[in-house]
Amino acid sequence: MSTLLRLNLKTRRFYLAAWLLAVIGFMAAMPEAHRASFPEIAELQEIVPTFRGNDGITMLYGPIPEPVNLANFAVWKIGVVLQIVVAAMIILLAVGMTRTQEEQGNTELLRAAGLKPSAPFWAAATIVYGTALAVGMGSGLALAIGGAHIEDFAVSESLLYGATFSLEIAAYGTIALLAAQVAASGRAAKLCAFGFVLLAYVLRGIADVADTKWLHWFTPMGWHNLTGPYRENEWWPLAPMLLIVLALGWLAAHMSQSRDLFATWRWRAAGAVAGAGDAPTSAGTPAAAAPSATPYTPDTLTTSAANPQPAKGYSLLGLRLRMQRSTILSWLGGLLVMSVLWGSIVGNVGQMLEDSERMREMIAAMGGTSEPATAYLLMVGNMLAILLTIMAVQLVLSARNYERRGYLANEAASGISVRRSVFFSWLVGVAAFIVSAVAVTVVLGAVAQAGSEADLGDTFIWVMFGSVGPALAAAGFVLLLLVLVPRASWLVWLPIAWSAFVSILGELLKLDDWVQDASLFAWAVRQSDGSNHWTGALVLGGAGLLMVLMAVVLAGRRDMESA
């Protein structure tokens, strides 16, 4: 197993290193950034009561700590969002080392070579739990070191935060390991795990709004409310949390060892017809062949009395949309929920900011206007631009798996141009981005305007336009990387991570203007003086389209990867 463990680490070293550096670096910058925002703790204590009375803020971030200090306010503000981001990281890691490897035949090859049946699962679980420990405790140490000169960031309390964060991440990783045993494919496993994250978020919000502390035990997203870092500082809840993670981990291990390859624990409906790739419904039944998409026969591909409609999804665009539909719908659902929650706060922004001149200045600088509701809405638009750009890049990146699994080679063998296939991979990502951006803008605008007395006018349009340039530039860059150096396609996350960091914390850290201008998200159409400048957005969009053109031209001049 040690050899497999080293192989998994080697093949994912860049992925793990990028996430560790990004998360720990972000946490290290948090203490100083918040001290710069609130040099006097009295100012923070004055504005807290206005936040406590808003159920929308409680649903989004949880209840504001009491008594409040710089440390617990900092982790309160970023805690839930950071959990969601890191949960996505650990889920992709866990499923990628289990169900996806099984789908690709690698697990079967390892077993045929004499490796114990349990070894692939435990090698994956070791990395998942090791990553959770490294990210969580690394974040706690980063807070302790970054806040060494700030009284509120005590070392013991920072370590408690890190231990709680580690167990929360481990819980999401364990759920992903469980989903890999239950679901019939890697994609389905990811969807199940992400569905759990959404459920955990909603359950945490209900527990916070209803002030029902015992309900936090049922959602990892609420575990930090049980230990209370920088507040109550209770260590004892860590023991039950650890037992929960270990029990679920044991269950995942048992399910993995008691089923055959490609089998699932999914029960088929009575009367269902088994097709190619259908899995047995219980352990011990001989496994079917590697799962594939819907089992097609010649009858399903033609029009007849029994089958009046031809099978769908056989155009280049239709096939890619079908393969990406779960990812697109998951992103769209999450973005719409966030838009509703963020929009519900707009009506109370003026009251929440009237007691803090420093917060008004920060939001005005990030939003581009001194009017509170409009400034806040544009700041939210900046956050949505980051998320929409990540979505577009993730969808375009799926072209690498499409090629590695041999789909691109099959299309080329059938006479379809490789250039055309590559272009459609980019088109699906950008089309999904545009539809999502419009939907999010409409929902955010409707909710925000309904709860605000201010005339927000055309602000919603600038929210949407603010994400177009960065998304086109990032999507074009990743497509070019996929064509030129597919193995280095992960490099696209570096400018996105840097841009997000600067966009969120640049004003708090008082970074130089040229540093903030290096962010993809700094070139919004609406400027700080209220005027509209299109140059930056057009340059980013034009650069993205130029990179797409270069990628399409070069796509047919290299060999293709295969599984």
mmCIF file with all atom_site columns, C-alpha atoms in Angstrom, residues 36 41 49 96 103 120 139 141 172 188 246 250 265 269 307 344 346 353 359 372 398 435 517 524 562:
data_model
loop_
_atom_site.group_PDB
_atom_site.id
_atom_site.type_symbol
_atom_site.label_atom_id
_atom_site.label_alt_id
_atom_site.label_comp_id
_atom_site.label_asym_id
_atom_site.label_entity_id
_atom_site.label_seq_id
_atom_site.pdbx_PDB_ins_code
_atom_site.Cartn_x
_atom_site.Cartn_y
_atom_site.Cartn_z
_atom_site.occupancy
_atom_site.B_iso_or_equiv
_atom_site.pdbx_formal_charge
_atom_site.auth_seq_id
_atom_site.auth_comp_id
_atom_site.auth_asym_id
_atom_site.auth_atom_id
_atom_site.pdbx_PDB_model_num
ATOM 1  C CA . ALA A 1 36  ? -6.344  47.263 9.650   1.00 0.00 ? 36  ALA A CA 1
ATOM 2  C CA . ILE A 1 41  ? -12.193 47.256 18.897  1.00 0.00 ? 41  ILE A CA 1
ATOM 3  C CA . PRO A 1 49  ? -25.827 44.839 17.162  1.00 0.00 ? 49  PRO A CA 1
ATOM 4  C CA . GLY A 1 96  ? -10.969 11.048 -7.812  1.00 0.00 ? 96  GLY A CA 1
ATOM 5  C CA . GLU A 1 103 ? -14.275 3.503  -13.527 1.00 0.00 ? 103 GLU A CA 1
ATOM 6  C CA . PRO A 1 120 ? -6.824  1.234  -2.812  1.00 0.00 ? 120 PRO A CA 1
ATOM 7  C CA . SER A 1 139 ? -5.019  27.179 9.088   1.00 0.00 ? 139 SER A CA 1
ATOM 8  C CA . LEU A 1 141 ? -1.200  27.720 12.979  1.00 0.00 ? 141 LEU A CA 1
ATOM 9  C CA . TYR A 1 172 ? -16.869 15.978 4.084   1.00 0.00 ? 172 TYR A CA 1
ATOM 10 C CA . ALA A 1 188 ? -22.848 10.563 -9.389  1.00 0.00 ? 188 ALA A CA 1
ATOM 11 C CA . LEU A 1 246 ? -14.319 7.341  12.452  1.00 0.00 ? 246 LEU A CA 1
ATOM 12 C CA . TRP A 1 250 ? -15.396 2.467  9.080   1.00 0.00 ? 250 TRP A CA 1
ATOM 13 C CA . TRP A 1 265 ? -25.308 -0.338 -3.043  1.00 0.00 ? 265 TRP A CA 1
ATOM 14 C CA . ALA A 1 269 ? -36.685 -0.378 -8.940  1.00 0.00 ? 269 ALA A CA 1
ATOM 15 C CA . ASN A 1 307 ? -39.546 4.581  -30.292 1.00 0.00 ? 307 ASN A CA 1
ATOM 16 C CA . SER A 1 344 ? -32.131 39.696 1.070   1.00 0.00 ? 344 SER A CA 1
ATOM 17 C CA . VAL A 1 346 ? -29.503 44.760 0.669   1.00 0.00 ? 346 VAL A CA 1
ATOM 18 C CA . LEU A 1 353 ? -23.179 50.628 7.879   1.00 0.00 ? 353 LEU A CA 1
ATOM 19 C CA . MET A 1 359 ? -16.809 49.810 6.692   1.00 0.00 ? 359 MET A CA 1
ATOM 20 C CA . PRO A 1 372 ? -24.617 51.862 0.617   1.00 0.00 ? 372 PRO A CA 1
ATOM 21 C CA . SER A 1 398 ? -13.527 18.769 -18.303 1.00 0.00 ? 398 SER A CA 1
ATOM 22 C CA . VAL A 1 435 ? -26.978 31.498 -18.750 1.00 0.00 ? 435 VAL A CA 1
ATOM 23 C CA . ASP A 1 517 ? -4.789  46.133 -10.731 1.00 0.00 ? 517 ASP A CA 1
ATOM 24 C CA . ALA A 1 524 ? -14.970 46.108 -13.671 1.00 0.00 ? 524 ALA A CA 1
ATOM 25 C CA . SER A 1 562 ? -5.944  8.454  -24.151 1.00 0.00 ? 562 SER A CA 1
#
